[in-house]
């Protein structure tokens, strides 16, 4: 029972880092990304390859994963961040597909569909209690970083980009640079979560990092409440809580994941309709569109 | 081999064109990316399958009924979700998010009802005609023909008919069209109906060729979206060119890299296009929007 | 007086419609100018060209002696051009205070690294900016509302806020697009008060407005635009008697009717 609780804390911590990273761009900058499970995956594979197989120190492998994710973010960010709203989503979708195909197809690096197993557990995660401590502190640390960022002058510009990009320009800031920076920070944070995740579960395979997972993460953040600190935490709770509840209800494994996604979908639509600020509240999506000049 | 790849590319291009036509028809009148379009593609195939094999209606009849239901489904989505959100002042981003939600619901319901494994219409693979080292089945010929007819249908609809004129007016500006007394809701509904019917048709044709899975719609939709963006949404000629480009690139790329990289190639193409001219082939027309 | 802005030979077409046709304009430092003209004369388009949201097809825009014709809007804002939009544009889901803090052109600590590593510095800096913002809020009678979201303000208050953003930005040239339209009389007074602050700060101002008594009170002279050109430049009295102006106004009204 205790071990189960610690297990949930570990997953919760990892998901909080992930949802906070997504909220930095979706809730605060107004850029929806459906590439976050791929960025999460880059971090996970970074640890699996450089720590699990090449036996670099964990921290080095972890950082490599983050840098790679940041580069992937930049690669997609450069062409697409000049675009507004919906086109950006398509570009992140492209990133998602490219990353997934890389994980799935480059077998000699990523292990292909089989993935990479037997990643040794780093010393600071040797017991579940330790792992829970590490993950909850990381969740706190990254939530704090995001909190500071979004309240700083930097975050104020991000928020204004979400509100009205023309206004940002009229006030003398170049939105492109800020969007690229925000997306890269978000990518790095997502990869940080992924690295910890890989070390904890000790294996990675591509099925964990699909588009559907990306969409589920986005759903969770919006359901929880975008543009706030508590919202993404709540979103992470949904992400780990819902599967557990469904298992508790006794749904067979084969149906449970479908039912879970149906619930995500329904909650998302209902939240958008009736409580656009999300459960916990925050930025709400009901603003009117600003037509281009 | 090369001729076969070209043929395959052309056939893929026709299904992408069908999907992209529906997708961008809906986009032009309602101005958001309707991702639940993918769910309609899948459902079109499965409905036809059930009507055919369980209710015993001949395949052709089942297809017609299914396509009609797909059209209705699109209208229903518009009414139950999008219109309500619009009334609350939702912008295109919110509508798109909602369409993700709808997609998630439909794909998973499909999986629960019909299962995740591949299903196919009986009687299995139809006979094929071979010439110049390339084989083409009757389904393939039908697909090519239907895509061509659909494209011409839309071209005539937009250029000639009063209905097309109204659609263009709504596409220009929904508010202005309403102000001029055009029944915008009916126009948008019509575009959802026609667009979704195209989607269902595409789904049935694909399923008749290679069978159906619950995720077929998402994949087909993504190819359609790439076509729509590369071609420039709203430009019929752009869509035709882009569908040929995407279909051929996808199937000719297997000579350069393995077939497992087909999707990557297409999406890399998309990123390049976004980098070079964000509004696709028809960038001039889009840039004129003020 | 020093020339602040000069634009010459500006042409802009939208499709087949010629909106600006060889327009010339020169603004000296500290001048307040009224910009009048019938609907569709190209007034807002002129603002868009000056502030960089639309690039002209032909012609040059100079600001402080520098060619800014191809500068993007944010660079022009940095060099000191602020514009309001006809439909009020403020960051609706940000507080009024945050709106003002964004308008101050102090862009230190806006990099993510300095936001994280020099928290103390930016907090201290922000403290001083907050005080200045508070002064401005007092001018608007909004000091009690500083923590509210901008979208919760009334339309008039939002319009005042968009003017205050200009004052906060310390811009040398203010382009005000119908600052009084749709305001109640008490709000009009407050808006005029804010515009007077701009005048006192020696900012040059171009105001698109139809309210002639207001223009008479505020402006050094008025420009009359019709069909993409400046038709007349001078005081309002003479403007009323100018035959071409009369014709284009009547023509404009007939188009409307």
mmCIF file of C-alpha atoms in Angstrom, chain A residues 35-217:
data_model
loop_
_atom_site.group_PDB
_atom_site.id
_atom_site.type_symbol
_atom_site.label_atom_id
_atom_site.label_comp_id
_atom_site.label_asym_id
_atom_site.label_seq_id
_atom_site.Cartn_x
_atom_site.Cartn_y
_atom_site.Cartn_z
ATOM 1 C CA UNK A 35 4.024 17.543 -29.447
ATOM 2 C CA UNK A 36 4.523 17.342 -25.724
ATOM 3 C CA UNK A 37 4.558 13.589 -25.380
ATOM 4 C CA UNK A 38 7.226 13.535 -28.082
ATOM 5 C CA UNK A 39 9.323 16.106 -26.217
ATOM 6 C CA UNK A 40 8.765 14.082 -23.054
ATOM 7 C CA UNK A 41 9.921 11.085 -25.067
ATOM 8 C CA UNK A 42 13.110 12.815 -26.205
ATOM 9 C CA UNK A 43 14.060 13.272 -22.563
ATOM 10 C CA UNK A 44 13.178 9.669 -21.790
ATOM 11 C CA UNK A 45 15.190 8.303 -24.703
ATOM 12 C CA UNK A 46 18.072 10.599 -23.834
ATOM 13 C CA UNK A 47 18.359 8.961 -20.428
ATOM 14 C CA UNK A 48 17.689 5.475 -21.814
ATOM 15 C CA UNK A 49 20.437 5.779 -24.416
ATOM 16 C CA UNK A 50 23.111 7.861 -22.745
ATOM 17 C CA UNK A 51 22.616 6.630 -19.189
ATOM 18 C CA UNK A 52 21.121 3.187 -19.683
ATOM 19 C CA UNK A 53 23.237 2.014 -22.607
ATOM 20 C CA UNK A 54 26.294 4.227 -22.783
ATOM 21 C CA UNK A 55 26.633 4.536 -19.008
ATOM 22 C CA UNK A 56 27.205 8.254 -18.824
ATOM 23 C CA UNK A 57 26.423 9.730 -15.416
ATOM 24 C CA UNK A 58 22.679 10.171 -15.014
ATOM 25 C CA UNK A 59 22.835 13.939 -14.776
ATOM 26 C CA UNK A 60 24.794 14.177 -18.043
ATOM 27 C CA UNK A 61 22.325 11.950 -19.873
ATOM 28 C CA UNK A 62 19.462 13.922 -18.409
ATOM 29 C CA UNK A 63 20.939 17.209 -19.620
ATOM 30 C CA UNK A 64 21.648 15.768 -23.068
ATOM 31 C CA UNK A 65 17.983 14.818 -23.343
ATOM 32 C CA UNK A 66 16.954 18.333 -22.398
ATOM 33 C CA UNK A 67 19.313 19.921 -24.895
ATOM 34 C CA UNK A 68 18.074 17.618 -27.656
ATOM 35 C CA UNK A 69 14.473 18.498 -26.857
ATOM 36 C CA UNK A 70 15.348 22.177 -26.855
ATOM 37 C CA UNK A 71 16.926 21.755 -30.285
ATOM 38 C CA UNK A 72 13.885 19.894 -31.579
ATOM 39 C CA UNK A 73 11.745 22.692 -30.229
ATOM 40 C CA UNK A 74 13.880 25.276 -31.982
ATOM 41 C CA UNK A 75 13.791 23.322 -35.219
ATOM 42 C CA UNK A 76 10.021 23.427 -35.306
ATOM 43 C CA UNK A 77 9.801 26.770 -33.627
ATOM 44 C CA UNK A 78 11.765 28.694 -36.212
ATOM 45 C CA UNK A 79 9.470 28.085 -39.169
ATOM 46 C CA UNK A 80 6.232 27.937 -37.287
ATOM 47 C CA UNK A 81 6.358 30.591 -34.627
ATOM 48 C CA UNK A 82 5.888 33.278 -37.213
ATOM 49 C CA UNK A 83 2.493 31.732 -37.704
ATOM 50 C CA UNK A 84 -0.507 32.314 -35.585
ATOM 51 C CA UNK A 85 -2.628 29.901 -33.586
ATOM 52 C CA UNK A 86 -3.882 27.026 -35.592
ATOM 53 C CA UNK A 87 -0.954 26.707 -37.974
ATOM 54 C CA UNK A 88 1.363 26.385 -35.020
ATOM 55 C CA UNK A 89 -0.618 23.351 -33.831
ATOM 56 C CA UNK A 90 -0.093 21.684 -37.192
ATOM 57 C CA UNK A 91 3.632 22.328 -36.970
ATOM 58 C CA UNK A 92 3.803 20.747 -33.514
ATOM 59 C CA UNK A 93 1.903 17.817 -34.947
ATOM 60 C CA UNK A 94 4.627 17.482 -37.557
ATOM 61 C CA UNK A 95 7.223 17.491 -34.767
ATOM 62 C CA UNK A 96 5.259 14.807 -32.956
ATOM 63 C CA UNK A 97 5.137 12.574 -36.033
ATOM 64 C CA UNK A 98 8.808 13.097 -36.872
ATOM 65 C CA UNK A 99 9.900 12.273 -33.312
ATOM 66 C CA UNK A 100 7.647 9.249 -33.090
ATOM 67 C CA UNK A 101 8.917 7.913 -36.400
ATOM 68 C CA UNK A 102 12.480 8.427 -35.254
ATOM 69 C CA UNK A 103 11.830 6.469 -32.052
ATOM 70 C CA UNK A 104 9.978 3.785 -33.946
ATOM 71 C CA UNK A 105 12.238 3.372 -36.945
ATOM 72 C CA UNK A 106 15.847 4.032 -36.044
ATOM 73 C CA UNK A 107 16.193 0.675 -34.361
ATOM 74 C CA UNK A 108 19.948 0.727 -33.903
ATOM 75 C CA UNK A 109 19.703 3.857 -31.779
ATOM 76 C CA UNK A 110 16.306 3.660 -30.116
ATOM 77 C CA UNK A 111 15.588 -0.058 -30.176
ATOM 78 C CA UNK A 112 12.710 0.458 -32.602
ATOM 79 C CA UNK A 113 9.317 -0.812 -31.547
ATOM 80 C CA UNK A 114 10.869 -2.898 -28.763
ATOM 81 C CA UNK A 115 12.311 0.171 -27.121
ATOM 82 C CA UNK A 116 15.103 0.078 -24.566
ATOM 83 C CA UNK A 117 14.810 -2.030 -21.453
ATOM 84 C CA UNK A 118 16.907 -2.514 -18.373
ATOM 85 C CA UNK A 119 17.775 1.071 -17.611
ATOM 86 C CA UNK A 120 19.511 0.843 -14.222
ATOM 87 C CA UNK A 121 17.849 2.719 -11.390
ATOM 88 C CA UNK A 122 19.963 5.692 -10.344
ATOM 89 C CA UNK A 123 21.022 5.803 -6.673
ATOM 90 C CA UNK A 124 18.668 8.619 -5.748
ATOM 91 C CA UNK A 125 15.715 6.507 -6.848
ATOM 92 C CA UNK A 126 16.843 3.247 -5.324
ATOM 93 C CA UNK A 127 13.764 2.989 -3.111
ATOM 94 C CA UNK A 128 10.287 4.140 -4.046
ATOM 95 C CA UNK A 129 10.272 6.462 -1.050
ATOM 96 C CA UNK A 130 13.419 8.160 -2.291
ATOM 97 C CA UNK A 131 12.068 8.356 -5.795
ATOM 98 C CA UNK A 132 8.881 9.922 -4.458
ATOM 99 C CA UNK A 133 10.905 12.498 -2.564
ATOM 100 C CA UNK A 134 13.018 13.318 -5.607
ATOM 101 C CA UNK A 135 10.022 13.591 -7.914
ATOM 102 C CA UNK A 136 7.944 15.702 -5.609
ATOM 103 C CA UNK A 137 10.854 18.089 -5.089
ATOM 104 C CA UNK A 138 11.377 18.302 -8.820
ATOM 105 C CA UNK A 139 7.686 19.025 -9.266
ATOM 106 C CA UNK A 140 7.973 21.793 -6.700
ATOM 107 C CA UNK A 141 11.147 23.164 -8.259
ATOM 108 C CA UNK A 142 9.775 23.295 -11.785
ATOM 109 C CA UNK A 143 6.430 24.658 -10.658
ATOM 110 C CA UNK A 144 8.348 27.379 -8.857
ATOM 111 C CA UNK A 145 10.471 28.116 -11.929
ATOM 112 C CA UNK A 146 7.365 28.411 -14.033
ATOM 113 C CA UNK A 147 5.701 30.557 -11.390
ATOM 114 C CA UNK A 148 8.634 32.973 -11.348
ATOM 115 C CA UNK A 149 8.921 33.014 -15.131
ATOM 116 C CA UNK A 150 5.269 33.810 -15.635
ATOM 117 C CA UNK A 151 5.304 36.595 -13.095
ATOM 118 C CA UNK A 152 8.492 38.166 -14.375
ATOM 119 C CA UNK A 153 8.713 40.803 -17.096
ATOM 120 C CA UNK A 154 9.373 37.900 -19.472
ATOM 121 C CA UNK A 155 6.119 36.214 -18.512
ATOM 122 C CA UNK A 156 4.210 39.427 -18.832
ATOM 123 C CA UNK A 157 5.178 39.634 -22.482
ATOM 124 C CA UNK A 158 4.174 35.990 -22.962
ATOM 125 C CA UNK A 159 0.765 36.697 -21.480
ATOM 126 C CA UNK A 160 0.344 39.653 -23.749
ATOM 127 C CA UNK A 161 1.211 37.490 -26.764
ATOM 128 C CA UNK A 162 -1.636 35.216 -25.752
ATOM 129 C CA UNK A 163 -3.955 38.195 -25.552
ATOM 130 C CA UNK A 164 -3.065 40.108 -28.667
ATOM 131 C CA UNK A 165 0.052 39.800 -30.745
ATOM 132 C CA UNK A 166 -0.427 43.116 -32.517
ATOM 133 C CA UNK A 167 -0.597 44.856 -29.166
ATOM 134 C CA UNK A 168 2.708 43.273 -28.190
ATOM 135 C CA UNK A 169 4.249 44.783 -31.294
ATOM 136 C CA UNK A 170 2.586 48.125 -30.733
ATOM 137 C CA UNK A 171 4.247 48.120 -27.317
ATOM 138 C CA UNK A 172 7.691 47.523 -28.775
ATOM 139 C CA UNK A 173 8.316 43.820 -28.259
ATOM 140 C CA UNK A 174 9.073 41.288 -30.962
ATOM 141 C CA UNK A 175 6.724 38.353 -30.339
ATOM 142 C CA UNK A 176 8.780 35.881 -32.384
ATOM 143 C CA UNK A 177 11.763 35.828 -30.057
ATOM 144 C CA UNK A 178 9.575 35.418 -27.014
ATOM 145 C CA UNK A 179 7.580 32.618 -28.568
ATOM 146 C CA UNK A 180 10.707 30.711 -29.559
ATOM 147 C CA UNK A 181 12.168 31.160 -26.062
ATOM 148 C CA UNK A 182 8.951 30.012 -24.414
ATOM 149 C CA UNK A 183 8.659 26.980 -26.631
ATOM 150 C CA UNK A 184 12.269 25.986 -26.014
ATOM 151 C CA UNK A 185 11.932 26.356 -22.246
ATOM 152 C CA UNK A 186 8.775 24.297 -22.399
ATOM 153 C CA UNK A 187 10.496 21.610 -24.469
ATOM 154 C CA UNK A 188 13.413 21.440 -22.040
ATOM 155 C CA UNK A 189 11.072 21.094 -19.070
ATOM 156 C CA UNK A 190 9.087 18.346 -20.784
ATOM 157 C CA UNK A 191 12.316 16.489 -21.496
ATOM 158 C CA UNK A 192 13.375 16.877 -17.869
ATOM 159 C CA UNK A 193 10.191 15.103 -16.859
ATOM 160 C CA UNK A 194 10.801 12.424 -19.478
ATOM 161 C CA UNK A 195 14.315 11.669 -18.247
ATOM 162 C CA UNK A 196 13.128 11.112 -14.705
ATOM 163 C CA UNK A 197 10.279 8.982 -15.984
ATOM 164 C CA UNK A 198 12.598 6.708 -17.963
ATOM 165 C CA UNK A 199 14.910 6.235 -14.987
ATOM 166 C CA UNK A 200 11.959 5.338 -12.788
ATOM 167 C CA UNK A 201 10.143 2.847 -15.017
ATOM 168 C CA UNK A 202 13.507 1.529 -16.357
ATOM 169 C CA UNK A 203 12.322 1.022 -19.909
ATOM 170 C CA UNK A 204 11.087 3.139 -22.817
ATOM 171 C CA UNK A 205 9.186 2.244 -25.956
ATOM 172 C CA UNK A 206 7.506 4.424 -28.587
ATOM 173 C CA UNK A 207 3.929 3.548 -27.586
ATOM 174 C CA UNK A 208 4.210 5.830 -24.562
ATOM 175 C CA UNK A 209 4.862 8.867 -26.732
ATOM 176 C CA UNK A 210 2.066 8.942 -29.314
ATOM 177 C CA UNK A 211 -0.087 11.776 -30.607
ATOM 178 C CA UNK A 212 -2.934 10.473 -28.491
ATOM 179 C CA UNK A 213 -0.809 10.949 -25.387
ATOM 180 C CA UNK A 214 0.039 14.455 -26.513
ATOM 181 C CA UNK A 215 -3.622 15.271 -26.958
ATOM 182 C CA UNK A 216 -4.432 13.730 -23.578
ATOM 183 C CA UNK A 217 -1.829 15.936 -21.889
#
